[in-house]
Amino acid sequence: MTEILNPPTGFLHPFSIRTASAADCPSLIPLINAFFSIETFLEGTRTDESRLTAMMEKGTILVAEDSSARLLGCVYVEVRGDRGYMGQLAVDPAHQRAGLGRILVEAAESHLRKSGCKAVDIVVLSLRPELPPVYRRIGYLETGTGPFTPQRSLAPGVECHGIFMSKQF
């Protein structure tokens, strides 16, 4: 899957969205870790080669890249029966606030629809209160809350739960 897109406001050149391969891991790891460095309530980095490889075996990572093959952002999608899961949306800090995140969400939703999904689910962490309103604006509704079981340890004394949201197609 490679799709060339016209650039949104803030981008000077076209970019493409395609499925990531194992060869992208050396570029994806620092991109994802830089984006999620704001999550100081979790210890360690968001991803590494083994975690990213496991995700690629279970689902698909879509990447946005410019004409020089530099990765600008990514999103993880996984088909779970007739529902899809989307996570780990990350945009290079130099390209944030220009609409690329929304384009990646739309690409993820399109991928899941084409895979036969009727809805997409996401989990937002309670410690990221700025995120639910962002997802509500693009059609996601809160469906409940539940335990958050991170792959990394929470900082001592920090409590967190997941806010489940979904969007019907």
mmCIF file with all atom_site columns, C-alpha atoms in Angstrom:
data_model
loop_
_atom_site.group_PDB
_atom_site.id
_atom_site.type_symbol
_atom_site.label_atom_id
_atom_site.label_alt_id
_atom_site.label_comp_id
_atom_site.label_asym_id
_atom_site.label_entity_id
_atom_site.label_seq_id
_atom_site.pdbx_PDB_ins_code
_atom_site.Cartn_x
_atom_site.Cartn_y
_atom_site.Cartn_z
_atom_site.occupancy
_atom_site.B_iso_or_equiv
_atom_site.pdbx_formal_charge
_atom_site.auth_seq_id
_atom_site.auth_comp_id
_atom_site.auth_asym_id
_atom_site.auth_atom_id
_atom_site.pdbx_PDB_model_num
ATOM 1   C CA . MET A 1 1   ? 0.000   0.000  0.000  1.00 0.00 ? 1   MET A CA 1
ATOM 2   C CA . THR A 1 2   ? 1.537   3.297  -1.077 1.00 0.00 ? 2   THR A CA 1
ATOM 3   C CA . GLU A 1 3   ? -0.621  6.339  -1.505 1.00 0.00 ? 3   GLU A CA 1
ATOM 4   C CA . ILE A 1 4   ? 0.743   9.724  -2.601 1.00 0.00 ? 4   ILE A CA 1
ATOM 5   C CA . LEU A 1 5   ? -1.095  12.585 -0.941 1.00 0.00 ? 5   LEU A CA 1
ATOM 6   C CA . ASN A 1 6   ? -1.245  16.295 -1.537 1.00 0.00 ? 6   ASN A CA 1
ATOM 7   C CA . PRO A 1 7   ? 0.394   18.052 1.375  1.00 0.00 ? 7   PRO A CA 1
ATOM 8   C CA . PRO A 1 8   ? -1.793  19.586 4.089  1.00 0.00 ? 8   PRO A CA 1
ATOM 9   C CA . THR A 1 9   ? -1.192  23.143 5.223  1.00 0.00 ? 9   THR A CA 1
ATOM 10  C CA . GLY A 1 10  ? 2.304   23.347 6.682  1.00 0.00 ? 10  GLY A CA 1
ATOM 11  C CA . PHE A 1 11  ? 3.894   20.882 4.278  1.00 0.00 ? 11  PHE A CA 1
ATOM 12  C CA . LEU A 1 12  ? 5.781   22.109 1.260  1.00 0.00 ? 12  LEU A CA 1
ATOM 13  C CA . HIS A 1 13  ? 6.085   18.799 -0.572 1.00 0.00 ? 13  HIS A CA 1
ATOM 14  C CA . PRO A 1 14  ? 3.880   15.774 -1.181 1.00 0.00 ? 14  PRO A CA 1
ATOM 15  C CA . PHE A 1 15  ? 4.302   12.755 1.006  1.00 0.00 ? 15  PHE A CA 1
ATOM 16  C CA . SER A 1 16  ? 3.175   9.166  0.826  1.00 0.00 ? 16  SER A CA 1
ATOM 17  C CA . ILE A 1 17  ? 1.630   6.717  3.244  1.00 0.00 ? 17  ILE A CA 1
ATOM 18  C CA . ARG A 1 18  ? 2.709   3.102  3.037  1.00 0.00 ? 18  ARG A CA 1
ATOM 19  C CA . THR A 1 19  ? 2.988   -0.049 5.089  1.00 0.00 ? 19  THR A CA 1
ATOM 20  C CA . ALA A 1 20  ? 6.150   -0.193 7.178  1.00 0.00 ? 20  ALA A CA 1
ATOM 21  C CA . SER A 1 21  ? 8.632   -3.024 6.847  1.00 0.00 ? 21  SER A CA 1
ATOM 22  C CA . ALA A 1 22  ? 11.314  -4.348 9.180  1.00 0.00 ? 22  ALA A CA 1
ATOM 23  C CA . ALA A 1 23  ? 13.793  -2.097 7.341  1.00 0.00 ? 23  ALA A CA 1
ATOM 24  C CA . ASP A 1 24  ? 11.939  0.922  8.797  1.00 0.00 ? 24  ASP A CA 1
ATOM 25  C CA . CYS A 1 25  ? 12.588  -0.054 12.434 1.00 0.00 ? 25  CYS A CA 1
ATOM 26  C CA . PRO A 1 26  ? 15.824  1.968  12.806 1.00 0.00 ? 26  PRO A CA 1
ATOM 27  C CA . SER A 1 27  ? 13.899  5.116  11.804 1.00 0.00 ? 27  SER A CA 1
ATOM 28  C CA . LEU A 1 28  ? 10.626  4.268  13.536 1.00 0.00 ? 28  LEU A CA 1
ATOM 29  C CA . ILE A 1 29  ? 12.093  3.642  16.995 1.00 0.00 ? 29  ILE A CA 1
ATOM 30  C CA . PRO A 1 30  ? 13.498  7.168  17.537 1.00 0.00 ? 30  PRO A CA 1
ATOM 31  C CA . LEU A 1 31  ? 10.427  8.757  15.896 1.00 0.00 ? 31  LEU A CA 1
ATOM 32  C CA . ILE A 1 32  ? 8.025   6.941  18.252 1.00 0.00 ? 32  ILE A CA 1
ATOM 33  C CA . ASN A 1 33  ? 10.187  7.429  21.334 1.00 0.00 ? 33  ASN A CA 1
ATOM 34  C CA . ALA A 1 34  ? 10.591  11.166 20.652 1.00 0.00 ? 34  ALA A CA 1
ATOM 35  C CA . PHE A 1 35  ? 6.842   11.601 20.232 1.00 0.00 ? 35  PHE A CA 1
ATOM 36  C CA . PHE A 1 36  ? 5.983   9.704  23.420 1.00 0.00 ? 36  PHE A CA 1
ATOM 37  C CA . SER A 1 37  ? 8.750   11.271 25.538 1.00 0.00 ? 37  SER A CA 1
ATOM 38  C CA . ILE A 1 38  ? 5.981   13.450 27.023 1.00 0.00 ? 38  ILE A CA 1
ATOM 39  C CA . GLU A 1 39  ? 4.770   10.384 28.913 1.00 0.00 ? 39  GLU A CA 1
ATOM 40  C CA . THR A 1 40  ? 7.173   10.884 31.803 1.00 0.00 ? 40  THR A CA 1
ATOM 41  C CA . PHE A 1 41  ? 4.842   8.911  34.081 1.00 0.00 ? 41  PHE A CA 1
ATOM 42  C CA . LEU A 1 42  ? 6.107   5.726  32.417 1.00 0.00 ? 42  LEU A CA 1
ATOM 43  C CA . GLU A 1 43  ? 9.634   4.494  32.902 1.00 0.00 ? 43  GLU A CA 1
ATOM 44  C CA . GLY A 1 44  ? 11.895  3.770  29.942 1.00 0.00 ? 44  GLY A CA 1
ATOM 45  C CA . THR A 1 45  ? 11.192  4.277  26.266 1.00 0.00 ? 45  THR A CA 1
ATOM 46  C CA . ARG A 1 46  ? 7.942   3.604  24.411 1.00 0.00 ? 46  ARG A CA 1
ATOM 47  C CA . THR A 1 47  ? 9.371   1.070  21.990 1.00 0.00 ? 47  THR A CA 1
ATOM 48  C CA . ASP A 1 48  ? 12.442  -0.872 20.981 1.00 0.00 ? 48  ASP A CA 1
ATOM 49  C CA . GLU A 1 49  ? 13.287  -3.326 18.225 1.00 0.00 ? 49  GLU A CA 1
ATOM 50  C CA . SER A 1 50  ? 11.685  -6.358 19.873 1.00 0.00 ? 50  SER A CA 1
ATOM 51  C CA . ARG A 1 51  ? 8.429   -4.551 20.770 1.00 0.00 ? 51  ARG A CA 1
ATOM 52  C CA . LEU A 1 52  ? 8.173   -3.008 17.303 1.00 0.00 ? 52  LEU A CA 1
ATOM 53  C CA . THR A 1 53  ? 8.872   -6.337 15.595 1.00 0.00 ? 53  THR A CA 1
ATOM 54  C CA . ALA A 1 54  ? 6.166   -8.009 17.706 1.00 0.00 ? 54  ALA A CA 1
ATOM 55  C CA . MET A 1 55  ? 3.683   -5.293 16.707 1.00 0.00 ? 55  MET A CA 1
ATOM 56  C CA . MET A 1 56  ? 4.532   -5.744 13.021 1.00 0.00 ? 56  MET A CA 1
ATOM 57  C CA . GLU A 1 57  ? 3.913   -9.487 13.338 1.00 0.00 ? 57  GLU A CA 1
ATOM 58  C CA . LYS A 1 58  ? 0.501   -8.932 14.947 1.00 0.00 ? 58  LYS A CA 1
ATOM 59  C CA . GLY A 1 59  ? -0.719  -5.898 12.993 1.00 0.00 ? 59  GLY A CA 1
ATOM 60  C CA . THR A 1 60  ? 0.380   -3.238 10.520 1.00 0.00 ? 60  THR A CA 1
ATOM 61  C CA . ILE A 1 61  ? 2.254   0.013  10.952 1.00 0.00 ? 61  ILE A CA 1
ATOM 62  C CA . LEU A 1 62  ? 1.451   2.692  8.409  1.00 0.00 ? 62  LEU A CA 1
ATOM 63  C CA . VAL A 1 63  ? 4.109   5.348  7.858  1.00 0.00 ? 63  VAL A CA 1
ATOM 64  C CA . ALA A 1 64  ? 4.052   8.778  6.272  1.00 0.00 ? 64  ALA A CA 1
ATOM 65  C CA . GLU A 1 65  ? 7.253   9.669  4.458  1.00 0.00 ? 65  GLU A CA 1
ATOM 66  C CA . ASP A 1 66  ? 8.425   12.576 2.379  1.00 0.00 ? 66  ASP A CA 1
ATOM 67  C CA . SER A 1 67  ? 9.956   12.365 -1.094 1.00 0.00 ? 67  SER A CA 1
ATOM 68  C CA . SER A 1 68  ? 13.404  11.755 0.408  1.00 0.00 ? 68  SER A CA 1
ATOM 69  C CA . ALA A 1 69  ? 12.032  8.684  2.283  1.00 0.00 ? 69  ALA A CA 1
ATOM 70  C CA . ARG A 1 70  ? 12.283  10.460 5.665  1.00 0.00 ? 70  ARG A CA 1
ATOM 71  C CA . LEU A 1 71  ? 9.614   9.187  8.064  1.00 0.00 ? 71  LEU A CA 1
ATOM 72  C CA . LEU A 1 72  ? 7.251   11.923 9.242  1.00 0.00 ? 72  LEU A CA 1
ATOM 73  C CA . GLY A 1 73  ? 4.815   9.881  11.297 1.00 0.00 ? 73  GLY A CA 1
ATOM 74  C CA . CYS A 1 74  ? 3.246   6.489  11.891 1.00 0.00 ? 74  CYS A CA 1
ATOM 75  C CA . VAL A 1 75  ? 0.208   4.684  13.273 1.00 0.00 ? 75  VAL A CA 1
ATOM 76  C CA . TYR A 1 76  ? -0.398  1.077  14.296 1.00 0.00 ? 76  TYR A CA 1
ATOM 77  C CA . VAL A 1 77  ? -3.508  -0.810 13.161 1.00 0.00 ? 77  VAL A CA 1
ATOM 78  C CA . GLU A 1 78  ? -4.702  -4.293 13.984 1.00 0.00 ? 78  GLU A CA 1
ATOM 79  C CA . VAL A 1 79  ? -7.716  -6.200 12.683 1.00 0.00 ? 79  VAL A CA 1
ATOM 80  C CA . ARG A 1 80  ? -9.618  -7.915 15.498 1.00 0.00 ? 80  ARG A CA 1
ATOM 81  C CA . GLY A 1 81  ? -12.518 -9.669 13.800 1.00 0.00 ? 81  GLY A CA 1
ATOM 82  C CA . ASP A 1 82  ? -14.999 -7.083 12.583 1.00 0.00 ? 82  ASP A CA 1
ATOM 83  C CA . ARG A 1 83  ? -13.410 -4.392 14.760 1.00 0.00 ? 83  ARG A CA 1
ATOM 84  C CA . GLY A 1 84  ? -10.088 -2.700 14.312 1.00 0.00 ? 84  GLY A CA 1
ATOM 85  C CA . TYR A 1 85  ? -7.648  -1.312 16.835 1.00 0.00 ? 85  TYR A CA 1
ATOM 86  C CA . MET A 1 86  ? -5.568  1.826  16.296 1.00 0.00 ? 86  MET A CA 1
ATOM 87  C CA . GLY A 1 87  ? -2.685  2.937  18.487 1.00 0.00 ? 87  GLY A CA 1
ATOM 88  C CA . GLN A 1 88  ? 0.770   4.393  18.747 1.00 0.00 ? 88  GLN A CA 1
ATOM 89  C CA . LEU A 1 89  ? -0.022  7.397  16.575 1.00 0.00 ? 89  LEU A CA 1
ATOM 90  C CA . ALA A 1 90  ? 3.202   9.417  16.382 1.00 0.00 ? 90  ALA A CA 1
ATOM 91  C CA . VAL A 1 91  ? 4.222   12.464 14.358 1.00 0.00 ? 91  VAL A CA 1
ATOM 92  C CA . ASP A 1 92  ? 7.750   13.836 14.089 1.00 0.00 ? 92  ASP A CA 1
ATOM 93  C CA . PRO A 1 93  ? 7.903   16.849 16.442 1.00 0.00 ? 93  PRO A CA 1
ATOM 94  C CA . ALA A 1 94  ? 9.027   19.087 13.549 1.00 0.00 ? 94  ALA A CA 1
ATOM 95  C CA . HIS A 1 95  ? 5.795   18.304 11.664 1.00 0.00 ? 95  HIS A CA 1
ATOM 96  C CA . GLN A 1 96  ? 3.216   18.467 14.446 1.00 0.00 ? 96  GLN A CA 1
ATOM 97  C CA . ARG A 1 97  ? 0.184   20.747 14.326 1.00 0.00 ? 97  ARG A CA 1
ATOM 98  C CA . ALA A 1 98  ? 0.051   20.668 10.509 1.00 0.00 ? 98  ALA A CA 1
ATOM 99  C CA . GLY A 1 99  ? -2.669  18.025 10.051 1.00 0.00 ? 99  GLY A CA 1
ATOM 100 C CA . LEU A 1 100 ? -0.467  14.962 9.570  1.00 0.00 ? 100 LEU A CA 1
ATOM 101 C CA . GLY A 1 101 ? -1.839  13.176 12.651 1.00 0.00 ? 101 GLY A CA 1
ATOM 102 C CA . ARG A 1 102 ? -5.368  13.464 11.339 1.00 0.00 ? 102 ARG A CA 1
ATOM 103 C CA . ILE A 1 103 ? -4.286  12.201 7.909  1.00 0.00 ? 103 ILE A CA 1
ATOM 104 C CA . LEU A 1 104 ? -2.639  9.184  9.555  1.00 0.00 ? 104 LEU A CA 1
ATOM 105 C CA . VAL A 1 105 ? -5.843  8.497  11.524 1.00 0.00 ? 105 VAL A CA 1
ATOM 106 C CA . GLU A 1 106 ? -7.846  8.675  8.284  1.00 0.00 ? 106 GLU A CA 1
ATOM 107 C CA . ALA A 1 107 ? -5.381  6.285  6.603  1.00 0.00 ? 107 ALA A CA 1
ATOM 108 C CA . ALA A 1 108 ? -5.659  3.884  9.554  1.00 0.00 ? 108 ALA A CA 1
ATOM 109 C CA . GLU A 1 109 ? -9.457  4.007  9.435  1.00 0.00 ? 109 GLU A CA 1
ATOM 110 C CA . SER A 1 110 ? -9.427  3.436  5.664  1.00 0.00 ? 110 SER A CA 1
ATOM 111 C CA . HIS A 1 111 ? -7.082  0.466  6.070  1.00 0.00 ? 111 HIS A CA 1
ATOM 112 C CA . LEU A 1 112 ? -9.373  -1.064 8.691  1.00 0.00 ? 112 LEU A CA 1
ATOM 113 C CA . ARG A 1 113 ? -12.530 -0.464 6.636  1.00 0.00 ? 113 ARG A CA 1
ATOM 114 C CA . LYS A 1 114 ? -10.890 -2.146 3.622  1.00 0.00 ? 114 LYS A CA 1
ATOM 115 C CA . SER A 1 115 ? -10.032 -5.065 5.922  1.00 0.00 ? 115 SER A CA 1
ATOM 116 C CA . GLY A 1 116 ? -13.722 -5.540 6.737  1.00 0.00 ? 116 GLY A CA 1
ATOM 117 C CA . CYS A 1 117 ? -13.874 -3.758 10.085 1.00 0.00 ? 117 CYS A CA 1
ATOM 118 C CA . LYS A 1 118 ? -17.105 -2.032 11.089 1.00 0.00 ? 118 LYS A CA 1
ATOM 119 C CA . ALA A 1 119 ? -15.547 0.045  13.869 1.00 0.00 ? 119 ALA A CA 1
ATOM 120 C CA . VAL A 1 120 ? -12.213 1.083  15.316 1.00 0.00 ? 120 VAL A CA 1
ATOM 121 C CA . ASP A 1 121 ? -11.218 1.072  18.983 1.00 0.00 ? 121 ASP A CA 1
ATOM 122 C CA . ILE A 1 122 ? -8.552  3.094  20.749 1.00 0.00 ? 122 ILE A CA 1
ATOM 123 C CA . VAL A 1 123 ? -7.332  3.372  24.332 1.00 0.00 ? 123 VAL A CA 1
ATOM 124 C CA . VAL A 1 124 ? -6.348  6.759  25.727 1.00 0.00 ? 124 VAL A CA 1
ATOM 125 C CA . LEU A 1 125 ? -4.495  6.983  29.028 1.00 0.00 ? 125 LEU A CA 1
ATOM 126 C CA . SER A 1 126 ? -6.189  8.887  31.844 1.00 0.00 ? 126 SER A CA 1
ATOM 127 C CA . LEU A 1 127 ? -2.906  10.732 32.407 1.00 0.00 ? 127 LEU A CA 1
ATOM 128 C CA . ARG A 1 128 ? -3.281  12.298 28.928 1.00 0.00 ? 128 ARG A CA 1
ATOM 129 C CA . PRO A 1 129 ? -6.471  14.386 29.490 1.00 0.00 ? 129 PRO A CA 1
ATOM 130 C CA . GLU A 1 130 ? -5.799  16.465 26.370 1.00 0.00 ? 130 GLU A CA 1
ATOM 131 C CA . LEU A 1 131 ? -6.420  13.468 24.087 1.00 0.00 ? 131 LEU A CA 1
ATOM 132 C CA . PRO A 1 132 ? -10.111 12.502 24.524 1.00 0.00 ? 132 PRO A CA 1
ATOM 133 C CA . PRO A 1 133 ? -11.350 15.900 23.225 1.00 0.00 ? 133 PRO A CA 1
ATOM 134 C CA . VAL A 1 134 ? -9.101  15.548 20.159 1.00 0.00 ? 134 VAL A CA 1
ATOM 135 C CA . TYR A 1 135 ? -10.546 12.141 19.344 1.00 0.00 ? 135 TYR A CA 1
ATOM 136 C CA . ARG A 1 136 ? -14.122 13.301 20.077 1.00 0.00 ? 136 ARG A CA 1
ATOM 137 C CA . ARG A 1 137 ? -13.707 16.021 17.422 1.00 0.00 ? 137 ARG A CA 1
ATOM 138 C CA . ILE A 1 138 ? -13.033 13.359 14.795 1.00 0.00 ? 138 ILE A CA 1
ATOM 139 C CA . GLY A 1 139 ? -15.934 11.112 15.729 1.00 0.00 ? 139 GLY A CA 1
ATOM 140 C CA . TYR A 1 140 ? -14.707 8.889  18.559 1.00 0.00 ? 140 TYR A CA 1
ATOM 141 C CA . LEU A 1 141 ? -16.989 8.252  21.533 1.00 0.00 ? 141 LEU A CA 1
ATOM 142 C CA . GLU A 1 142 ? -16.015 7.111  25.014 1.00 0.00 ? 142 GLU A CA 1
ATOM 143 C CA . THR A 1 143 ? -17.241 3.586  25.665 1.00 0.00 ? 143 THR A CA 1
ATOM 144 C CA . GLY A 1 144 ? -15.842 2.958  29.144 1.00 0.00 ? 144 GLY A CA 1
ATOM 145 C CA . THR A 1 145 ? -12.759 2.740  31.288 1.00 0.00 ? 145 THR A CA 1
ATOM 146 C CA . GLY A 1 146 ? -10.605 -0.112 32.482 1.00 0.00 ? 146 GLY A CA 1
ATOM 147 C CA . PRO A 1 147 ? -7.274  -1.104 33.875 1.00 0.00 ? 147 PRO A CA 1
ATOM 148 C CA . PHE A 1 148 ? -4.147  0.036  32.098 1.00 0.00 ? 148 PHE A CA 1
ATOM 149 C CA . THR A 1 149 ? -1.533  -2.696 31.910 1.00 0.00 ? 149 THR A CA 1
ATOM 150 C CA . PRO A 1 150 ? 1.580   -1.044 30.491 1.00 0.00 ? 150 PRO A CA 1
ATOM 151 C CA . GLN A 1 151 ? 4.535   -2.874 29.018 1.00 0.00 ? 151 GLN A CA 1
ATOM 152 C CA . ARG A 1 152 ? 6.671   -0.369 30.919 1.00 0.00 ? 152 ARG A CA 1
ATOM 153 C CA . SER A 1 153 ? 6.476   0.362  34.636 1.00 0.00 ? 153 SER A CA 1
ATOM 154 C CA . LEU A 1 154 ? 4.539   3.335  35.883 1.00 0.00 ? 154 LEU A CA 1
ATOM 155 C CA . ALA A 1 155 ? 6.585   5.829  37.865 1.00 0.00 ? 155 ALA A CA 1
ATOM 156 C CA . PRO A 1 156 ? 6.299   5.196  41.619 1.00 0.00 ? 156 PRO A CA 1
ATOM 157 C CA . GLY A 1 157 ? 3.051   6.505  43.086 1.00 0.00 ? 157 GLY A CA 1
ATOM 158 C CA . VAL A 1 158 ? 1.392   7.103  39.704 1.00 0.00 ? 158 VAL A CA 1
ATOM 159 C CA . GLU A 1 159 ? -2.053  5.669  39.024 1.00 0.00 ? 159 GLU A CA 1
ATOM 160 C CA . CYS A 1 160 ? -3.489  5.388  35.530 1.00 0.00 ? 160 CYS A CA 1
ATOM 161 C CA . HIS A 1 161 ? -6.409  3.760  33.762 1.00 0.00 ? 161 HIS A CA 1
ATOM 162 C CA . GLY A 1 162 ? -7.445  3.378  30.152 1.00 0.00 ? 162 GLY A CA 1
ATOM 163 C CA . ILE A 1 163 ? -10.237 5.386  28.563 1.00 0.00 ? 163 ILE A CA 1
ATOM 164 C CA . PHE A 1 164 ? -11.785 3.269  25.832 1.00 0.00 ? 164 PHE A CA 1
ATOM 165 C CA . MET A 1 165 ? -13.085 5.083  22.761 1.00 0.00 ? 165 MET A CA 1
ATOM 166 C CA . SER A 1 166 ? -14.452 3.853  19.456 1.00 0.00 ? 166 SER A CA 1
ATOM 167 C CA . LYS A 1 167 ? -15.818 5.017  16.149 1.00 0.00 ? 167 LYS A CA 1
ATOM 168 C CA . GLN A 1 168 ? -18.330 3.167  13.989 1.00 0.00 ? 168 GLN A CA 1
ATOM 169 C CA . PHE A 1 169 ? -17.831 3.097  10.207 1.00 0.00 ? 169 PHE A CA 1
#
